[in-house]
PDB file of C-alpha atoms in Angstrom:
ATOM      1  CA  MET W1420      -2.254  22.634 -39.942  1.00  0.00           C
ATOM      2  CA  THR W1421      -5.494  21.088 -41.127  1.00  0.00           C
ATOM      3  CA  THR W1422      -8.564  23.181 -41.302  1.00  0.00           C
ATOM      4  CA  PRO W1423     -10.392  23.126 -37.910  1.00  0.00           C
ATOM      5  CA  ASP W1424     -13.714  21.552 -37.674  1.00  0.00           C
ATOM      6  CA  ILE W1425     -15.089  22.478 -34.372  1.00  0.00           C
ATOM      7  CA  THR W1426     -18.614  22.388 -32.836  1.00  0.00           C
ATOM      8  CA  LEU W1427     -19.274  24.754 -29.978  1.00  0.00           C
ATOM      9  CA  TYR W1428     -22.175  23.802 -27.683  1.00  0.00           C
ATOM     10  CA  THR W1429     -22.963  27.085 -25.802  1.00  0.00           C
ATOM     11  CA  TYR W1430     -25.501  29.651 -24.645  1.00  0.00           C
ATOM     12  CA  GLY W1431     -25.107  33.440 -24.454  1.00  0.00           C
ATOM     13  CA  THR W1432     -24.028  33.584 -20.983  1.00  0.00           C
ATOM     14  CA  GLN W1433     -20.811  35.421 -19.705  1.00  0.00           C
ATOM     15  CA  ASN W1434     -19.117  31.960 -19.601  1.00  0.00           C
ATOM     16  CA  GLY W1435     -20.462  30.836 -22.798  1.00  0.00           C
ATOM     17  CA  VAL W1436     -19.152  33.724 -24.900  1.00  0.00           C
ATOM     18  CA  LYS W1437     -15.721  33.418 -23.651  1.00  0.00           C
ATOM     19  CA  ILE W1438     -15.181  30.659 -26.165  1.00  0.00           C
ATOM     20  CA  SER W1439     -17.015  32.113 -29.109  1.00  0.00           C
ATOM     21  CA  ILE W1440     -14.741  35.273 -28.498  1.00  0.00           C
ATOM     22  CA  ILE W1441     -11.516  33.042 -28.640  1.00  0.00           C
ATOM     23  CA  LEU W1442     -12.741  31.284 -31.768  1.00  0.00           C
ATOM     24  CA  GLU W1443     -13.467  34.528 -33.496  1.00  0.00           C
ATOM     25  CA  GLU W1444     -10.262  36.192 -32.422  1.00  0.00           C
ATOM     26  CA  LEU W1445      -8.231  33.207 -33.715  1.00  0.00           C
ATOM     27  CA  GLY W1446     -10.235  33.097 -36.862  1.00  0.00           C
ATOM     28  CA  ILE W1447     -11.232  29.279 -36.299  1.00  0.00           C
ATOM     29  CA  PRO W1448     -14.218  28.143 -38.300  1.00  0.00           C
ATOM     30  CA  TYR W1449     -16.769  26.504 -36.170  1.00  0.00           C
ATOM     31  CA  LYS W1450     -20.439  25.601 -35.816  1.00  0.00           C
ATOM     32  CA  ALA W1451     -22.284  26.925 -32.914  1.00  0.00           C
ATOM     33  CA  LYS W1452     -25.196  24.908 -31.374  1.00  0.00           C
ATOM     34  CA  GLN W1453     -27.214  26.571 -28.748  1.00  0.00           C
ATOM     35  CA  ILE W1454     -27.951  24.297 -25.782  1.00  0.00           C
ATOM     36  CA  GLU W1455     -31.542  24.794 -24.665  1.00  0.00           C
ATOM     37  CA  LEU W1456     -31.033  25.207 -21.097  1.00  0.00           C
ATOM     38  CA  VAL W1457     -34.734  26.114 -20.381  1.00  0.00           C
ATOM     39  CA  LYS W1458     -35.582  22.553 -21.799  1.00  0.00           C
ATOM     40  CA  ASN W1459     -32.796  20.854 -19.790  1.00  0.00           C
ATOM     41  CA  GLU W1460     -30.995  19.819 -22.875  1.00  0.00           C
ATOM     42  CA  GLN W1461     -27.815  19.898 -21.043  1.00  0.00           C
ATOM     43  CA  TYR W1462     -28.845  16.704 -19.058  1.00  0.00           C
ATOM     44  CA  GLU W1463     -29.571  14.725 -22.199  1.00  0.00           C
ATOM     45  CA  PRO W1464     -27.377  11.665 -22.469  1.00  0.00           C
ATOM     46  CA  TRP W1465     -25.742  12.737 -25.748  1.00  0.00           C
ATOM     47  CA  PHE W1466     -24.511  15.937 -24.145  1.00  0.00           C
ATOM     48  CA  LEU W1467     -23.313  14.218 -21.040  1.00  0.00           C
ATOM     49  CA  LYS W1468     -20.826  12.330 -23.164  1.00  0.00           C
ATOM     50  CA  ILE W1469     -19.499  15.590 -24.310  1.00  0.00           C
ATOM     51  CA  ASN W1470     -19.454  17.262 -20.748  1.00  0.00           C
ATOM     52  CA  PRO W1471     -20.309  14.886 -17.935  1.00  0.00           C
ATOM     53  CA  ASN W1472     -20.759  18.080 -15.662  1.00  0.00           C
ATOM     54  CA  SER W1473     -23.736  19.054 -17.803  1.00  0.00           C
ATOM     55  CA  LYS W1474     -22.512  22.727 -18.330  1.00  0.00           C
ATOM     56  CA  ILE W1475     -21.840  24.864 -21.178  1.00  0.00           C
ATOM     57  CA  PRO W1476     -19.619  25.765 -22.966  1.00  0.00           C
ATOM     58  CA  ALA W1477     -18.193  22.601 -24.463  1.00  0.00           C
ATOM     59  CA  ILE W1478     -16.661  21.842 -27.765  1.00  0.00           C
ATOM     60  CA  VAL W1479     -16.034  18.815 -30.131  1.00  0.00           C
ATOM     61  CA  ASP W1480     -13.006  18.774 -32.224  1.00  0.00           C
ATOM     62  CA  HIS W1481     -14.066  16.681 -35.237  1.00  0.00           C
ATOM     63  CA  ASN W1482     -10.392  16.677 -36.663  1.00  0.00           C
ATOM     64  CA  LYS W1483      -9.286  14.756 -33.657  1.00  0.00           C
ATOM     65  CA  ASP W1484     -11.535  11.915 -33.536  1.00  0.00           C
ATOM     66  CA  ASP W1485     -14.431  13.905 -32.192  1.00  0.00           C
ATOM     67  CA  PHE W1486     -12.485  14.846 -29.146  1.00  0.00           C
ATOM     68  CA  PRO W1487     -14.685  16.657 -26.630  1.00  0.00           C
ATOM     69  CA  VAL W1488     -13.386  19.384 -24.297  1.00  0.00           C
ATOM     70  CA  PHE W1489     -15.226  20.952 -21.446  1.00  0.00           C
ATOM     71  CA  GLU W1490     -14.655  23.719 -18.923  1.00  0.00           C
ATOM     72  CA  SER W1491     -14.092  27.130 -20.449  1.00  0.00           C
ATOM     73  CA  THR W1492     -10.485  27.574 -19.282  1.00  0.00           C
ATOM     74  CA  ALA W1493      -9.558  24.085 -20.504  1.00  0.00           C
ATOM     75  CA  ILE W1494     -11.170  24.871 -23.819  1.00  0.00           C
ATOM     76  CA  ALA W1495      -9.417  28.137 -24.281  1.00  0.00           C
ATOM     77  CA  ILE W1496      -5.976  26.646 -23.577  1.00  0.00           C
ATOM     78  CA  TYR W1497      -6.853  23.714 -25.930  1.00  0.00           C
ATOM     79  CA  LEU W1498      -7.794  25.944 -28.730  1.00  0.00           C
ATOM     80  CA  CYS W1499      -4.687  27.962 -28.454  1.00  0.00           C
ATOM     81  CA  GLU W1500      -2.381  25.027 -28.137  1.00  0.00           C
ATOM     82  CA  ASN W1501      -3.947  23.380 -31.236  1.00  0.00           C
ATOM     83  CA  TYR W1502      -4.919  26.339 -33.435  1.00  0.00           C
ATOM     84  CA  ASP W1503      -2.948  29.387 -32.594  1.00  0.00           C
ATOM     85  CA  PRO W1504       0.245  28.952 -34.695  1.00  0.00           C
ATOM     86  CA  GLU W1505       0.783  32.701 -34.776  1.00  0.00           C
ATOM     87  CA  GLU W1506       0.606  32.924 -30.999  1.00  0.00           C
ATOM     88  CA  LYS W1507      -2.190  35.532 -31.265  1.00  0.00           C
ATOM     89  CA  LEU W1508      -3.546  34.746 -27.795  1.00  0.00           C
ATOM     90  CA  LEU W1509      -1.032  32.393 -26.060  1.00  0.00           C
ATOM     91  CA  PRO W1510       2.741  32.587 -26.513  1.00  0.00           C
ATOM     92  CA  LYS W1511       4.538  29.379 -27.050  1.00  0.00           C
ATOM     93  CA  ASN W1512       8.221  30.057 -27.282  1.00  0.00           C
ATOM     94  CA  ASP W1513       8.501  32.943 -24.676  1.00  0.00           C
ATOM     95  CA  LEU W1514       7.917  30.772 -21.565  1.00  0.00           C
ATOM     96  CA  LYS W1515       7.619  33.692 -19.299  1.00  0.00           C
ATOM     97  CA  LEU W1516       5.115  35.632 -21.325  1.00  0.00           C
ATOM     98  CA  ARG W1517       3.228  32.243 -21.572  1.00  0.00           C
ATOM     99  CA  SER W1518       3.214  31.766 -17.880  1.00  0.00           C
ATOM    100  CA  GLN W1519       2.057  35.453 -17.264  1.00  0.00           C
ATOM    101  CA  VAL W1520      -0.927  34.831 -19.578  1.00  0.00           C
ATOM    102  CA  ILE W1521      -1.814  31.532 -17.899  1.00  0.00           C
ATOM    103  CA  GLN W1522      -1.552  33.267 -14.500  1.00  0.00           C
ATOM    104  CA  TRP W1523      -4.145  35.872 -15.391  1.00  0.00           C
ATOM    105  CA  VAL W1524      -6.383  33.285 -16.948  1.00  0.00           C
ATOM    106  CA  MET W1525      -6.212  31.268 -13.711  1.00  0.00           C
ATOM    107  CA  PHE W1526      -6.961  34.649 -11.846  1.00  0.00           C
ATOM    108  CA  GLU W1527     -10.049  34.942 -13.704  1.00  0.00           C
ATOM    109  CA  ALA W1528     -11.122  31.286 -13.309  1.00  0.00           C
ATOM    110  CA  SER W1529     -10.409  31.048  -9.652  1.00  0.00           C
ATOM    111  CA  GLY W1530     -11.206  34.688  -8.611  1.00  0.00           C
ATOM    112  CA  ILE W1531     -13.317  36.774 -10.850  1.00  0.00           C
ATOM    113  CA  ALA W1532     -15.731  34.280 -12.241  1.00  0.00           C
ATOM    114  CA  PRO W1533     -16.565  32.551  -8.808  1.00  0.00           C
ATOM    115  CA  ALA W1534     -17.001  36.092  -7.164  1.00  0.00           C
ATOM    116  CA  GLN W1535     -19.256  37.512  -9.590  1.00  0.00           C
ATOM    117  CA  GLY W1536     -21.139  34.097 -10.054  1.00  0.00           C
ATOM    118  CA  GLN W1537     -21.876  34.144  -6.211  1.00  0.00           C
ATOM    119  CA  SER W1538     -22.865  37.783  -6.375  1.00  0.00           C
ATOM    120  CA  ASN W1539     -25.298  36.977  -9.247  1.00  0.00           C
ATOM    121  CA  ILE W1540     -26.999  34.323  -6.902  1.00  0.00           C
ATOM    122  CA  TYR W1541     -27.271  36.552  -3.887  1.00  0.00           C
ATOM    123  CA  CYS W1542     -28.051  39.584  -5.715  1.00  0.00           C
ATOM    124  CA  ARG W1543     -30.619  38.458  -8.322  1.00  0.00           C
ATOM    125  CA  TYR W1544     -31.761  34.792  -7.898  1.00  0.00           C
ATOM    126  CA  LEU W1545     -32.309  34.002  -4.294  1.00  0.00           C
ATOM    127  CA  PRO W1546     -35.714  35.483  -3.009  1.00  0.00           C
ATOM    128  CA  GLU W1547     -34.155  36.367   0.310  1.00  0.00           C
ATOM    129  CA  LYS W1548     -31.826  39.409   0.137  1.00  0.00           C
ATOM    130  CA  ILE W1549     -29.155  39.171   2.749  1.00  0.00           C
ATOM    131  CA  PRO W1550     -27.273  42.504   2.929  1.00  0.00           C
ATOM    132  CA  PHE W1551     -24.243  41.297   4.576  1.00  0.00           C
ATOM    133  CA  VAL W1552     -23.628  38.622   1.966  1.00  0.00           C
ATOM    134  CA  ILE W1553     -24.462  40.994  -0.968  1.00  0.00           C
ATOM    135  CA  ASN W1554     -21.996  43.561   0.397  1.00  0.00           C
ATOM    136  CA  ASN W1555     -19.378  41.057   1.055  1.00  0.00           C
ATOM    137  CA  CYS W1556     -19.598  39.769  -2.554  1.00  0.00           C
ATOM    138  CA  ALA W1557     -19.327  43.323  -3.930  1.00  0.00           C
ATOM    139  CA  LYS W1558     -16.402  43.968  -1.691  1.00  0.00           C
ATOM    140  CA  GLU W1559     -14.512  40.928  -3.076  1.00  0.00           C
ATOM    141  CA  ILE W1560     -15.352  41.810  -6.655  1.00  0.00           C
ATOM    142  CA  ARG W1561     -14.036  45.319  -5.986  1.00  0.00           C
ATOM    143  CA  ARG W1562     -10.789  43.866  -4.381  1.00  0.00           C
ATOM    144  CA  LEU W1563     -10.282  41.735  -7.626  1.00  0.00           C
ATOM    145  CA  TYR W1564     -10.908  44.720  -9.849  1.00  0.00           C
ATOM    146  CA  GLY W1565      -8.393  46.823  -7.817  1.00  0.00           C
ATOM    147  CA  VAL W1566      -5.864  44.154  -8.722  1.00  0.00           C
ATOM    148  CA  LEU W1567      -6.500  44.385 -12.313  1.00  0.00           C
ATOM    149  CA  ASN W1568      -6.652  48.101 -12.245  1.00  0.00           C
ATOM    150  CA  LYS W1569      -3.263  48.365 -10.744  1.00  0.00           C
ATOM    151  CA  SER W1570      -1.972  45.842 -13.185  1.00  0.00           C
ATOM    152  CA  LEU W1571      -3.306  47.726 -16.090  1.00  0.00           C
ATOM    153  CA  GLU W1572      -1.483  50.918 -15.073  1.00  0.00           C
ATOM    154  CA  GLY W1573       0.494  52.302 -18.098  1.00  0.00           C
ATOM    155  CA  LYS W1574      -0.682  49.367 -20.195  1.00  0.00           C
ATOM    156  CA  GLU W1575      -3.320  48.665 -22.677  1.00  0.00           C
ATOM    157  CA  TYR W1576      -3.688  44.968 -22.092  1.00  0.00           C
ATOM    158  CA  LEU W1577      -2.699  42.621 -19.141  1.00  0.00           C
ATOM    159  CA  VAL W1578       0.397  40.948 -20.697  1.00  0.00           C
ATOM    160  CA  GLY W1579       3.058  42.001 -23.200  1.00  0.00           C
ATOM    161  CA  ASN W1580       0.823  45.240 -24.055  1.00  0.00           C
ATOM    162  CA  LYS W1581      -1.125  43.113 -26.450  1.00  0.00           C
ATOM    163  CA  PHE W1582      -4.538  41.294 -26.493  1.00  0.00           C
ATOM    164  CA  THR W1583      -4.136  37.944 -25.227  1.00  0.00           C
ATOM    165  CA  LEU W1584      -6.040  35.123 -23.687  1.00  0.00           C
ATOM    166  CA  ALA W1585      -5.508  36.840 -20.271  1.00  0.00           C
ATOM    167  CA  ASP W1586      -7.896  39.683 -21.660  1.00  0.00           C
ATOM    168  CA  ALA W1587     -10.272  37.448 -23.576  1.00  0.00           C
ATOM    169  CA  MET W1588     -11.266  35.359 -20.596  1.00  0.00           C
ATOM    170  CA  SER W1589     -11.779  38.212 -18.067  1.00  0.00           C
ATOM    171  CA  TYR W1590     -13.483  40.680 -20.336  1.00  0.00           C
ATOM    172  CA  PRO W1591     -16.908  38.979 -20.854  1.00  0.00           C
ATOM    173  CA  VAL W1592     -17.248  38.612 -17.177  1.00  0.00           C
ATOM    174  CA  ILE W1593     -16.127  42.046 -16.091  1.00  0.00           C
ATOM    175  CA  ARG W1594     -18.232  44.005 -18.640  1.00  0.00           C
ATOM    176  CA  GLY W1595     -21.248  42.592 -16.821  1.00  0.00           C
ATOM    177  CA  HIS W1596     -20.190  44.110 -13.461  1.00  0.00           C
ATOM    178  CA  ALA W1597     -23.616  45.808 -13.040  1.00  0.00           C
ATOM    179  CA  PHE W1598     -25.394  42.631 -13.403  1.00  0.00           C
ATOM    180  CA  SER W1599     -23.279  41.293 -10.476  1.00  0.00           C
ATOM    181  CA  GLY W1600     -24.130  44.204  -8.233  1.00  0.00           C
ATOM    182  CA  VAL W1601     -21.257  46.554  -8.909  1.00  0.00           C
ATOM    183  CA  GLU W1602     -23.064  49.370 -10.686  1.00  0.00           C
ATOM    184  CA  SER W1603     -20.094  51.620 -11.390  1.00  0.00           C
ATOM    185  CA  ILE W1604     -16.465  51.045 -11.997  1.00  0.00           C
ATOM    186  CA  ASP W1605     -15.436  54.680 -12.262  1.00  0.00           C
ATOM    187  CA  GLU W1606     -13.156  54.102  -9.145  1.00  0.00           C
ATOM    188  CA  PHE W1607     -11.028  51.736 -11.555  1.00  0.00           C
ATOM    189  CA  PRO W1608     -10.234  54.114 -14.415  1.00  0.00           C
ATOM    190  CA  ASN W1609      -7.651  51.641 -16.035  1.00  0.00           C
ATOM    191  CA  LEU W1610      -9.980  48.873 -15.925  1.00  0.00           C
ATOM    192  CA  LYS W1611     -12.755  50.918 -17.350  1.00  0.00           C
ATOM    193  CA  ALA W1612     -10.598  52.067 -20.339  1.00  0.00           C
ATOM    194  CA  TRP W1613      -9.588  48.465 -20.928  1.00  0.00           C
ATOM    195  CA  ILE W1614     -13.273  47.342 -21.194  1.00  0.00           C
ATOM    196  CA  GLU W1615     -13.850  50.250 -23.611  1.00  0.00           C
ATOM    197  CA  ARG W1616     -10.677  49.326 -25.631  1.00  0.00           C
ATOM    198  CA  ILE W1617     -11.879  45.653 -26.059  1.00  0.00           C
ATOM    199  CA  ASP W1618     -15.279  46.831 -26.820  1.00  0.00           C
ATOM    200  CA  THR W1619     -13.889  48.106 -30.099  1.00  0.00           C
ATOM    201  CA  ARG W1620     -12.465  44.767 -31.284  1.00  0.00           C
ATOM    202  CA  PRO W1621     -14.700  43.383 -34.098  1.00  0.00           C
ATOM    203  CA  ALA W1622     -13.983  39.769 -33.541  1.00  0.00           C
ATOM    204  CA  THR W1623     -14.789  40.110 -29.854  1.00  0.00           C
ATOM    205  CA  GLN W1624     -18.039  41.834 -30.610  1.00  0.00           C
ATOM    206  CA  LYS W1625     -19.003  39.006 -33.092  1.00  0.00           C
ATOM    207  CA  GLY W1626     -18.125  36.441 -30.334  1.00  0.00           C
ATOM    208  CA  LEU W1627     -20.481  38.282 -27.863  1.00  0.00           C
ATOM    209  CA  ASN W1628     -23.376  37.602 -30.224  1.00  0.00           C
ATOM    210  CA  VAL W1629     -23.047  33.808 -30.417  1.00  0.00           C
ATOM    211  CA  PRO W1630     -25.337  31.964 -30.406  1.00  0.00           C
ATOM    212  CA  VAL W1631     -27.880  34.722 -29.697  1.00  0.00           C
ATOM    213  CA  PRO W1632     -27.639  38.580 -29.693  1.00  0.00           C
ATOM    214  CA  ASP W1633     -25.511  39.786 -26.764  1.00  0.00           C
ATOM    215  CA  ILE W1634     -27.516  38.954 -23.669  1.00  0.00           C
ATOM    216  CA  MET W1635     -26.051  41.911 -21.761  1.00  0.00           C
ATOM    217  CA  LYS W1636     -27.536  44.357 -24.175  1.00  0.00           C
ATOM    218  CA  ASN W1637     -30.769  42.436 -24.731  1.00  0.00           C
ATOM    219  CA  PRO W1638     -33.258  42.936 -21.959  1.00  0.00           C
ATOM    220  CA  GLU W1639     -35.621  40.234 -23.084  1.00  0.00           C
ATOM    221  CA  LYS W1640     -32.895  37.506 -23.386  1.00  0.00           C
ATOM    222  CA  LEU W1641     -31.356  38.791 -20.007  1.00  0.00           C
ATOM    223  CA  GLU W1642     -34.790  38.384 -18.383  1.00  0.00           C
ATOM    224  CA  GLU W1643     -35.267  34.858 -19.965  1.00  0.00           C
ATOM    225  CA  TYR W1644     -31.891  33.839 -18.662  1.00  0.00           C
ATOM    226  CA  GLY W1645     -32.614  35.211 -15.201  1.00  0.00           C
ATOM    227  CA  ASN W1646     -35.948  33.448 -14.987  1.00  0.00           C
ATOM    228  CA  LEU W1647     -34.121  30.156 -16.018  1.00  0.00           C
ATOM    229  CA  ILE W1648     -31.529  30.602 -13.100  1.00  0.00           C
ATOM    230  CA  GLN W1649     -34.191  31.365 -10.693  1.00  0.00           C
ATOM    231  CA  SER W1650     -36.214  28.265 -11.634  1.00  0.00           C
ATOM    232  CA  TYR W1651     -33.013  26.273 -11.242  1.00  0.00           C
ATOM    233  CA  PHE W1652     -32.482  27.352  -7.673  1.00  0.00           C
ATOM    234  CA  LYS W1653     -36.149  26.854  -6.849  1.00  0.00           C
ATOM    235  CA  ASP W1654     -35.973  23.191  -8.065  1.00  0.00           C
ATOM    236  CA  ARG W1655     -32.535  22.512  -6.362  1.00  0.00           C
ATOM    237  CA  LEU W1656     -33.393  24.360  -3.233  1.00  0.00           C
ATOM    238  CA  ASN W1657     -37.113  23.562  -2.960  1.00  0.00           C
ATOM    239  CA  MET W1658     -37.879  27.223  -2.504  1.00  0.00           C
TER     240      MET W1658
END
């Protein structure tokens, strides 16, 4: 396998750090470029050629004719399929295990990420607080956490009792549960222990601090990001 030559275009959001975590866990050399969301760099023509949806994260694989990949789930699978010969994060030969990993990856993409994203909007960014909507978002997040908590019973990780893409994709989002309106996860002891277990992984911790120090532990950066999102909604909704 040739030495990877990847550029990661990102920002320190829960979604952005998914890919830096995967790159670090796989030991893939890469260059990280922070997209200046405050300056609307994501809408510049050069970036739209990489991701026509104007979102982070995105990558360019320079070893494959500058092949661009966008959408975090698609990027994660692409990196594993091309640069994970030891099957660290995604099984290749055991098709049942592979399917189980991908099922949990899709569970995050279609369930956890949208639920917490919606909760972020209604809990933090919209000026009008609607208790019914906020409570309904929290209820759905707790339901999803319950699924994970039950699935982690007697296990350290979601699939095959080893850290895989299934864990890597959900962890950055779930660790930010308080930001999404779920202050405590004490009712989910297996899930809480899972977060604490992944917290100890050096590669994951390194990925959380790309391209800036961990936003979830940096009040100044978290406030900056919050102001950015608020201004986005004000512009889009004419609030």
